[in-house]
mmCIF file of C-alpha atoms in Angstrom:
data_model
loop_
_atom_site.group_PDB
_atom_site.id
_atom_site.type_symbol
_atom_site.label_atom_id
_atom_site.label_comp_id
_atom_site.label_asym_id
_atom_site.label_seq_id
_atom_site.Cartn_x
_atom_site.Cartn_y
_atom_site.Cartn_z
ATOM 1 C CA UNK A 192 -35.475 17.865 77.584
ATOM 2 C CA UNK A 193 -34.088 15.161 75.327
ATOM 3 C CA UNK A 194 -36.367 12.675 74.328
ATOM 4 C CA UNK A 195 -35.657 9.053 75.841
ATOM 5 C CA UNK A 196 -35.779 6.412 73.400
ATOM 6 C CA UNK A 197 -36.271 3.159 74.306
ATOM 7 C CA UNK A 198 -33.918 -0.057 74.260
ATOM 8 C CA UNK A 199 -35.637 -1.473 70.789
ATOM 9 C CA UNK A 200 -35.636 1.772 69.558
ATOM 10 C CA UNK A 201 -31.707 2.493 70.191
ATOM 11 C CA UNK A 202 -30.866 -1.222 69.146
ATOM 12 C CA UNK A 203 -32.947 -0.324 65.914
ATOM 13 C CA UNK A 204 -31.214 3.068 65.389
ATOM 14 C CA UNK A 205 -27.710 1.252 65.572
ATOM 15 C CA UNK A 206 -29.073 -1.497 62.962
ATOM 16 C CA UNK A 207 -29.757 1.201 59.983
ATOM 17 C CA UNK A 208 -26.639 2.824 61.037
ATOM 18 C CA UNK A 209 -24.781 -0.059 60.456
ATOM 19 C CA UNK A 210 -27.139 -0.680 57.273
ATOM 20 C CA UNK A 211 -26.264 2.901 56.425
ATOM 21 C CA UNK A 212 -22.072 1.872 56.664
ATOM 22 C CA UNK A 213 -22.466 -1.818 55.074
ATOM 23 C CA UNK A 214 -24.158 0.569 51.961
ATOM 24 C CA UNK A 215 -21.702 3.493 51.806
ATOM 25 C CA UNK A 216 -18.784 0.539 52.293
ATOM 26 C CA UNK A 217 -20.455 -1.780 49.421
ATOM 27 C CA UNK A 218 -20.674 1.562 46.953
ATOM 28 C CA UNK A 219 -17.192 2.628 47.762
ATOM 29 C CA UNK A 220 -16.064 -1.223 46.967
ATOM 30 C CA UNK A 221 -17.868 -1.387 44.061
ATOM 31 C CA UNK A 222 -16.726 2.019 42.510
ATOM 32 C CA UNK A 223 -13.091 1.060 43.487
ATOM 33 C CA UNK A 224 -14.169 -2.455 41.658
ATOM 34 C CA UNK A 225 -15.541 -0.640 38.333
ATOM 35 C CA UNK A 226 -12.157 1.751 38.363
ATOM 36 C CA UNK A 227 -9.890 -1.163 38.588
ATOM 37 C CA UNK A 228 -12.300 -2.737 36.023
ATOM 38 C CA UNK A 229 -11.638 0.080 33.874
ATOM 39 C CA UNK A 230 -7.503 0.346 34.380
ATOM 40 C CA UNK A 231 -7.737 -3.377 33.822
ATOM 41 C CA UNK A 232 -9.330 -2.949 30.275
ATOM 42 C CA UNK A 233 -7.489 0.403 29.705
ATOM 43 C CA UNK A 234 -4.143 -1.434 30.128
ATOM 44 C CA UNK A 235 -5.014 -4.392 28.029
ATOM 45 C CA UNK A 236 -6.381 -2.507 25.213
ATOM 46 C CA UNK A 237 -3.296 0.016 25.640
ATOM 47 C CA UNK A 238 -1.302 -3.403 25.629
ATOM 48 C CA UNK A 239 -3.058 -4.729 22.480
ATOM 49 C CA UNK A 240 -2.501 -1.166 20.755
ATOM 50 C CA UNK A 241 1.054 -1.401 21.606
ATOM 51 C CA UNK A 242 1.644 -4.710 20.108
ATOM 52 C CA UNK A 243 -0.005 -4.132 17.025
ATOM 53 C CA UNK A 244 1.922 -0.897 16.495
ATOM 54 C CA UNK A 245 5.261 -2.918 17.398
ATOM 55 C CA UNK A 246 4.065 -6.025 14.710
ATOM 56 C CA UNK A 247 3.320 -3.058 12.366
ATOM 57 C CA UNK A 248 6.660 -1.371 12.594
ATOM 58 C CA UNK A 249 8.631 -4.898 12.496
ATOM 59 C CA UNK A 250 6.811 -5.878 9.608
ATOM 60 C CA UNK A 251 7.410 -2.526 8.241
ATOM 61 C CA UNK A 252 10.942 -3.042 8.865
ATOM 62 C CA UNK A 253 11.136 -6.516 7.463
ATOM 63 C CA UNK A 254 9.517 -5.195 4.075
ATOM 64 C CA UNK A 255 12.358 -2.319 4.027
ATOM 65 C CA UNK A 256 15.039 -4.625 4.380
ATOM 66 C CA UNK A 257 13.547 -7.599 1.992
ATOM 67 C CA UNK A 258 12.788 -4.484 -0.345
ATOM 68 C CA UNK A 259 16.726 -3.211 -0.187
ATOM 69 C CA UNK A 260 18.377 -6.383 -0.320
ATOM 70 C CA UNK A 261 16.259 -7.543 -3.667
ATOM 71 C CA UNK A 262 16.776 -4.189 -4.823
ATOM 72 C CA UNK A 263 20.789 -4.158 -4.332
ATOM 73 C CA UNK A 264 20.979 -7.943 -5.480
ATOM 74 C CA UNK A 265 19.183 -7.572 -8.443
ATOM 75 C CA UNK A 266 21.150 -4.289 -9.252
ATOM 76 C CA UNK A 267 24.304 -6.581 -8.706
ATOM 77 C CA UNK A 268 22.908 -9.167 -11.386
ATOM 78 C CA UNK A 269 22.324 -6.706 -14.260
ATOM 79 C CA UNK A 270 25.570 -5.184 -13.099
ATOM 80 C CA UNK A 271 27.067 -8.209 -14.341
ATOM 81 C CA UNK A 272 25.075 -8.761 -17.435
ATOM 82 C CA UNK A 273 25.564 -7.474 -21.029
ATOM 83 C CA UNK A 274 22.151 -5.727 -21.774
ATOM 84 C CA UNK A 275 21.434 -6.628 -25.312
ATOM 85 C CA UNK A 276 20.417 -4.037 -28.191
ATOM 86 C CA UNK A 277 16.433 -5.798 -27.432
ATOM 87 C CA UNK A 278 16.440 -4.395 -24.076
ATOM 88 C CA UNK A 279 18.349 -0.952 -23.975
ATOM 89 C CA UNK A 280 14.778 1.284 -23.734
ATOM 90 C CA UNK A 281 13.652 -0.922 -20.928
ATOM 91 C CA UNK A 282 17.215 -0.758 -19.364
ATOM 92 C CA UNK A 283 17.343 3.276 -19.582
ATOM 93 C CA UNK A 284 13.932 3.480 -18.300
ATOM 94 C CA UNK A 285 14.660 1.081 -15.021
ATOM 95 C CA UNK A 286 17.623 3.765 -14.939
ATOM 96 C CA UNK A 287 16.006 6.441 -15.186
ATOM 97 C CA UNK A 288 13.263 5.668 -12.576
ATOM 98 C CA UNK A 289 16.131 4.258 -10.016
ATOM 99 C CA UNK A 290 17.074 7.608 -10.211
ATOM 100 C CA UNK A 291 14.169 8.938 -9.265
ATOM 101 C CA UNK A 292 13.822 6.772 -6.480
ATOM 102 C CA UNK A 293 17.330 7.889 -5.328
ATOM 103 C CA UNK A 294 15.816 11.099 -4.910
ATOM 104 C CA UNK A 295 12.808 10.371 -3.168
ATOM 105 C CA UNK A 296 14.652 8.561 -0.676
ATOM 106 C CA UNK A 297 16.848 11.337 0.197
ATOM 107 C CA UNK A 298 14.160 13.894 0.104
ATOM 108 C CA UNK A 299 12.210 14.375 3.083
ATOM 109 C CA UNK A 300 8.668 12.565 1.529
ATOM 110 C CA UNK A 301 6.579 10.171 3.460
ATOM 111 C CA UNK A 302 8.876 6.946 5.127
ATOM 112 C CA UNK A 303 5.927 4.996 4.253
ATOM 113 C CA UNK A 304 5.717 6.247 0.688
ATOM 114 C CA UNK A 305 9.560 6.160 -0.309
ATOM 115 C CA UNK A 306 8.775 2.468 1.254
ATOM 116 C CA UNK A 307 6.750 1.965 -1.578
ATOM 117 C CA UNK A 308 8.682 3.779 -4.265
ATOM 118 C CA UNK A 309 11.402 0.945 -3.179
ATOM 119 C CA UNK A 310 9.345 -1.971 -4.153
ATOM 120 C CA UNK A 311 8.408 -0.587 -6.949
ATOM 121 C CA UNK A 312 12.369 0.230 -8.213
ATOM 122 C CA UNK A 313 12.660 -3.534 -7.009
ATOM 123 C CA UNK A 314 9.937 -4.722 -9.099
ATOM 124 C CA UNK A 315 11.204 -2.755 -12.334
ATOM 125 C CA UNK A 316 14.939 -4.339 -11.929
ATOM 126 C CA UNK A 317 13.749 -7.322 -11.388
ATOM 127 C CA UNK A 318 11.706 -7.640 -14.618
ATOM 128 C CA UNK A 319 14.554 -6.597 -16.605
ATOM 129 C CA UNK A 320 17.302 -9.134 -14.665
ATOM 130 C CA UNK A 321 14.765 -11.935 -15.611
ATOM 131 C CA UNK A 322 13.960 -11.000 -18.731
ATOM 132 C CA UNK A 323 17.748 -11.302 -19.365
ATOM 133 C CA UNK A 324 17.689 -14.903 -17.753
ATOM 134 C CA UNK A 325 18.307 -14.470 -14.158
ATOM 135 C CA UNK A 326 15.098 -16.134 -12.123
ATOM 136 C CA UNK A 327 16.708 -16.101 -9.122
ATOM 137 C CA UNK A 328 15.018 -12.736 -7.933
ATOM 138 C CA UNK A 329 11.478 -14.605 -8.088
ATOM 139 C CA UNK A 330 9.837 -17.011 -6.370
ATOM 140 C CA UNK A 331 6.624 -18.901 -7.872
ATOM 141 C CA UNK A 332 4.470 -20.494 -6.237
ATOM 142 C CA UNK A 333 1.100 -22.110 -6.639
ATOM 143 C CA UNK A 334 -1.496 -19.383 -7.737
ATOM 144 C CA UNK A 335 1.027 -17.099 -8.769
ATOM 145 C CA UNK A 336 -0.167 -15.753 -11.362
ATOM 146 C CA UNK A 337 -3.953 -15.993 -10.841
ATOM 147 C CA UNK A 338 -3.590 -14.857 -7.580
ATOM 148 C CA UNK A 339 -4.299 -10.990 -6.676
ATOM 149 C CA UNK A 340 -4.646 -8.391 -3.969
ATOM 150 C CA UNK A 341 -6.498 -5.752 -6.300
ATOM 151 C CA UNK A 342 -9.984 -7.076 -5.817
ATOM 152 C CA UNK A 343 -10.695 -4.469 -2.954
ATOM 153 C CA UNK A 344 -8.515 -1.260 -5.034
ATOM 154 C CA UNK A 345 -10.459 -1.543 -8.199
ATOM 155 C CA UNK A 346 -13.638 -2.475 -6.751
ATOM 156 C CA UNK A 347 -13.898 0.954 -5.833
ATOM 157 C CA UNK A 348 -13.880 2.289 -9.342
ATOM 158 C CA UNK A 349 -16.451 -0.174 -11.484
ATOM 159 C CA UNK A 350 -16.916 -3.676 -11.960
ATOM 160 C CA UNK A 351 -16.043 -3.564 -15.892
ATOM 161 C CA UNK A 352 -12.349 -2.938 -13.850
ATOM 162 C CA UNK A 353 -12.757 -5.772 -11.758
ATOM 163 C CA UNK A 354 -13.593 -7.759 -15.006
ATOM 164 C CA UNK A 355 -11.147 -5.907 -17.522
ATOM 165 C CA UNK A 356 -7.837 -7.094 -14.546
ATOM 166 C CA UNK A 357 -9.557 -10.746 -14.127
ATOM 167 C CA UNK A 358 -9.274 -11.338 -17.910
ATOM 168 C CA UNK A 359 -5.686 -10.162 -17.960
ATOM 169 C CA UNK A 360 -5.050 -12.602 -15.255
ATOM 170 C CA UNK A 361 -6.962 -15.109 -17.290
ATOM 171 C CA UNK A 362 -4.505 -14.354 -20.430
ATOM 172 C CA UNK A 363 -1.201 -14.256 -17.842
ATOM 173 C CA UNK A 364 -0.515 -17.886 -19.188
ATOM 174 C CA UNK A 365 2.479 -19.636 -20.729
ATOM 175 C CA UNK A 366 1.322 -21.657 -23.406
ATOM 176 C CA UNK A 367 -0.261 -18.396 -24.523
ATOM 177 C CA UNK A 368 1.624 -16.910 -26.937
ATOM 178 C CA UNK A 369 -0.008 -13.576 -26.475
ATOM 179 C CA UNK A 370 -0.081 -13.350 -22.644
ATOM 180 C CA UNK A 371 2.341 -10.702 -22.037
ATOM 181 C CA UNK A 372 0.147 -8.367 -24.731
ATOM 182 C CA UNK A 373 -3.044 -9.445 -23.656
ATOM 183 C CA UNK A 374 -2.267 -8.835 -19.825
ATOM 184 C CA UNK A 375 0.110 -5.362 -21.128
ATOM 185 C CA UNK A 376 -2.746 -4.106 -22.318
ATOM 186 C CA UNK A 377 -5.440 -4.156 -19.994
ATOM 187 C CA UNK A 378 -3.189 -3.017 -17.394
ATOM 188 C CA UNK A 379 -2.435 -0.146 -19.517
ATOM 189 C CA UNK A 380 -6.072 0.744 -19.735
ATOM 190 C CA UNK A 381 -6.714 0.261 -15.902
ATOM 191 C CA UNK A 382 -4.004 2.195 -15.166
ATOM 192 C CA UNK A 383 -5.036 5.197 -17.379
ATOM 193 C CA UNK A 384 -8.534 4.592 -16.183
ATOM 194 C CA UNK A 385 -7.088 5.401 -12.547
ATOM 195 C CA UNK A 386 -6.196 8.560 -13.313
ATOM 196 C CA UNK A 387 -9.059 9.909 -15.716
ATOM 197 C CA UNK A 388 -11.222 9.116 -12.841
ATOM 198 C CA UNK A 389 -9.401 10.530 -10.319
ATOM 199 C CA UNK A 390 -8.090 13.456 -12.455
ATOM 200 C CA UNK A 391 -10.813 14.301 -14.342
ATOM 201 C CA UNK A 392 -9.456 16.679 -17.611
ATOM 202 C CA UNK A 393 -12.185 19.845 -16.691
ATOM 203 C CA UNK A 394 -11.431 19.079 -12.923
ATOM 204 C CA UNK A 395 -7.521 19.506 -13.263
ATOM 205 C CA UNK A 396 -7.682 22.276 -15.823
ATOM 206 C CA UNK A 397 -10.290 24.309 -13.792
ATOM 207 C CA UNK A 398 -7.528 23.995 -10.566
ATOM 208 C CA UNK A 399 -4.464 24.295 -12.877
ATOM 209 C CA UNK A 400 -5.608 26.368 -15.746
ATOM 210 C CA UNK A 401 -1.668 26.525 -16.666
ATOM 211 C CA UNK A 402 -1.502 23.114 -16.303
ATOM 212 C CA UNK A 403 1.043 21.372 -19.100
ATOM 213 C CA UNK A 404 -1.719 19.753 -21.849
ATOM 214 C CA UNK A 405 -1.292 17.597 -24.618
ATOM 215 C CA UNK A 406 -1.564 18.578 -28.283
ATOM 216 C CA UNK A 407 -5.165 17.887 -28.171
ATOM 217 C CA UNK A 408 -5.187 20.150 -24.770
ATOM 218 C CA UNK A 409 -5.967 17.851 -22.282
ATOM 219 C CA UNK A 410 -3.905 18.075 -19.327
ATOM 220 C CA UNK A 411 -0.371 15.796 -19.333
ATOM 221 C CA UNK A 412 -0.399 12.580 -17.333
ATOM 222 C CA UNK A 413 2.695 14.830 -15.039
ATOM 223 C CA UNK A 414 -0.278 17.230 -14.631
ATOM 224 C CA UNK A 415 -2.804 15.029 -13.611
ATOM 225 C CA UNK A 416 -0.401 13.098 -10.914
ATOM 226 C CA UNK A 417 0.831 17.044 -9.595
ATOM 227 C CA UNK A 418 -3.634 17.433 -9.363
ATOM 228 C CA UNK A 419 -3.984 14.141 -7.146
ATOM 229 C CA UNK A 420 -1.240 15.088 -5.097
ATOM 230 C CA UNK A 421 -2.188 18.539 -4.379
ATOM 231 C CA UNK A 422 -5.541 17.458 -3.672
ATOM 232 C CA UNK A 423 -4.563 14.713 -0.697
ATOM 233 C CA UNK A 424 -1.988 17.388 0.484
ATOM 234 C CA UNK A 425 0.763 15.081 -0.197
ATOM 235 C CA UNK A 426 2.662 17.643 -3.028
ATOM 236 C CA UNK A 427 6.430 16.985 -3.438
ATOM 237 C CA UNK A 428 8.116 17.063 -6.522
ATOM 238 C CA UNK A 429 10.745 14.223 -5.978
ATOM 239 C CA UNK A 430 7.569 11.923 -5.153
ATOM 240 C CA UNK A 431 5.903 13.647 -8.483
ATOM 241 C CA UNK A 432 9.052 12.684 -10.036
ATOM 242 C CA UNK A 433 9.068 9.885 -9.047
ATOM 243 C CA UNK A 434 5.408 8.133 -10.054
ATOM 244 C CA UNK A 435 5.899 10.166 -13.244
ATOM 245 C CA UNK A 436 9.111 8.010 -14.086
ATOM 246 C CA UNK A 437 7.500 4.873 -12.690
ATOM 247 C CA UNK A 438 4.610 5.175 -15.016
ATOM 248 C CA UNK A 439 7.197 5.357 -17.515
ATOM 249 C CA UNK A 440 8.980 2.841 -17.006
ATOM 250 C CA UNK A 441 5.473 0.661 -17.404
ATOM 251 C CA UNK A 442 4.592 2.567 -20.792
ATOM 252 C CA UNK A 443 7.942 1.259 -21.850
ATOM 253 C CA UNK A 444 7.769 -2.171 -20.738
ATOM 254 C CA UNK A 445 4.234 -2.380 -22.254
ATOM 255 C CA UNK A 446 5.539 -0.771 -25.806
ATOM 256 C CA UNK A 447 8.376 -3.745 -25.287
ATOM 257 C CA UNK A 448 5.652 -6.330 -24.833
ATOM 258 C CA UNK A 449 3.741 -5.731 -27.080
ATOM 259 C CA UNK A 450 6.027 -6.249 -29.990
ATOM 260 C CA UNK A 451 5.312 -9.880 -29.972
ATOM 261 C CA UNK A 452 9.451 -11.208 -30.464
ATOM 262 C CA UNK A 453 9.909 -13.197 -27.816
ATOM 263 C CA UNK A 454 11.163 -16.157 -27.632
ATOM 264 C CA UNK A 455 9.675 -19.565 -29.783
ATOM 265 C CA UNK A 456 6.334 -18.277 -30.738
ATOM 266 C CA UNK A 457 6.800 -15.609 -28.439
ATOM 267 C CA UNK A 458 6.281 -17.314 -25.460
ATOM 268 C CA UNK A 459 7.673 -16.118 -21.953
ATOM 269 C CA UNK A 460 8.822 -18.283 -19.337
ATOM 270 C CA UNK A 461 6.833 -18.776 -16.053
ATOM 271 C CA UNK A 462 9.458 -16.667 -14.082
ATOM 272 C CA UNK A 463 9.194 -13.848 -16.634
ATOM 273 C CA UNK A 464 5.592 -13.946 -16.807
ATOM 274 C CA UNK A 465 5.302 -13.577 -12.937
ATOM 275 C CA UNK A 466 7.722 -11.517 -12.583
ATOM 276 C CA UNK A 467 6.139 -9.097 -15.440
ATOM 277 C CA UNK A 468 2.386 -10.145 -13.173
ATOM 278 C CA UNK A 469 4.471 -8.569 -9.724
ATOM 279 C CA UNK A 470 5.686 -5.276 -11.532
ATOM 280 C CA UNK A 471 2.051 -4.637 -12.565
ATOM 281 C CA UNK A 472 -0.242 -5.700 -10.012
ATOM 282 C CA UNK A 473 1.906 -3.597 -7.442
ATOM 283 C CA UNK A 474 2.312 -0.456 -9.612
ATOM 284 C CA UNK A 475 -1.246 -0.515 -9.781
ATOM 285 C CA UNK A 476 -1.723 -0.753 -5.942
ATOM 286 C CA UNK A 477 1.050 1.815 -5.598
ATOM 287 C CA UNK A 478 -0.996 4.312 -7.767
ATOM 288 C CA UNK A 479 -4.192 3.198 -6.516
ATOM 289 C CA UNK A 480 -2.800 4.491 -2.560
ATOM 290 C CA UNK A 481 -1.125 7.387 -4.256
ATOM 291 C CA UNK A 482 -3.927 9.107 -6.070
ATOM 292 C CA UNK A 483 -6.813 8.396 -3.599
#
């Protein structure tokens, strides 16, 4: 026989019941609160990501096109100009590596590299269009040629590098008649400091034992770029090519440099000299992504 409850006893019964459904209703609001919660900050941060891809790729875009348009201007200029018997080994070896860049640019490498071969080409024709008088490819401003965006690259590798580029920022100055030297040749020495480090001679030789070597048999400077590449899986031989002629075309421009005639007691102009500053600093950020 059922048992008989009593009025308290059913009005208490019906009051944890509805305890019981105000609970279950309050944990199903709440977990419907926590996953809108959670679409909420999904969306947003999918938003944010979104954005910041879209600001990357237009500011990718907008360094292309500034990148092309310098380049093909500057190209115009010297098109235009008669390159004098002083220049002709800095004007075959801007040839030569917009050439290579040609080549990169049709070859299926890394958008984002060939991106950088560009300002690079850019760089190199610029140099030699001011050089022969046209400053209109560069713009200097305040800090120009103090300025520099290699603190973070080279801090990597020592602090005597740190020091070695400050000084040849120090030297960068036009009333110094030995800037373009002083500055030519630390950046030489940074540069081939890049690649000892990263390409150490027993290193490359024990991966490429018929690697190309130098009369002293130490491997080439090709042969250390081909190890670096191979090593961050990035091997192509039009971008080999290409940082190969680029490193050239530096090794020129220093030899150039560092003969001292130019100009009234040598001096360069503030254009040239930043111009020269531009061409360096960014080959040696170019390398410094390249071979790391």
């Amino acid at each position: 026989m059922p048992r008989r409850l009593s009025s308290s006893q059913i009005r208490s019964n019906l009051r944890q019941a509805q305890t019981r459904q105000r609970q279950a209703v309050q944990k199903r609001n709440s977990a419907v609160r926590t996953y809108n919660n959670q679409v909420r900050q999904y969306n947003s941060k999918r938003k944010r990501a979104i954005d910041a891809y879209n600001r990357e790729v237009r500011s990718y875009n907008a360094r292309v096109r500034a990148n092309r348009s310098r380049l093909r201007s500057a190209l115009q200029s010297l098109s235009t100009r008669t390159i004098t018997v002083r220049y002709t080994h800095i004007h075959s070896s801007v040839a030569a590596l917009y050439s290579a860049y040609e080549r990169l640019d049709y070859s299926d490498a890394d958008p984002l590299l060939s991106d950088l071969a560009e300002r690079e080409t850019a760089n190199s024709v610029t140099v030699l269009s001011t050089l022969l008088g046209d400053n209109s490819h560069v713009q200097v401003g305040d800090g120009e040629l103090s300025g520099t965006k290699l603190s973070e690259s080279l801090s990597r590798y020592s602090a005597d590098m740190q020091g070695r580029w400050s000084g040849a920022l120090f030297a960068l100055n036009p009333r110094n008649p030995d800037a373009a030297r002083h500055f030519c040749t630390s950046a030489r020495e940074i540069l081939a400091n890049i690649l000892d480090t990263e390409a150490p001679n027993a290193d490359v030789l024990s991966r490429f034992p018929d690697c190309q070597v130098t009369g002293q048999g130490t491997p080439t400077r090709r042969a250390k770029i081909h190890y670096c590449l191979d090593r961050s899986g990035l091997n192509n031989e039009t971008l080999e090519d290409f940082i190969d002629a680029n490193i050239n075309d530096l090794s020129v421009l220093f030899k150039d440099l560092n003969t001292g005639a130019h100009g009234p007691a040598g001096r360069f102009s503030l254009p040239q000299l930043a111009a020269i500053k531009i061409r360096v600093e960014d080959a040696i950020d170019f390398i410094c992504k390249i071979v790391t």
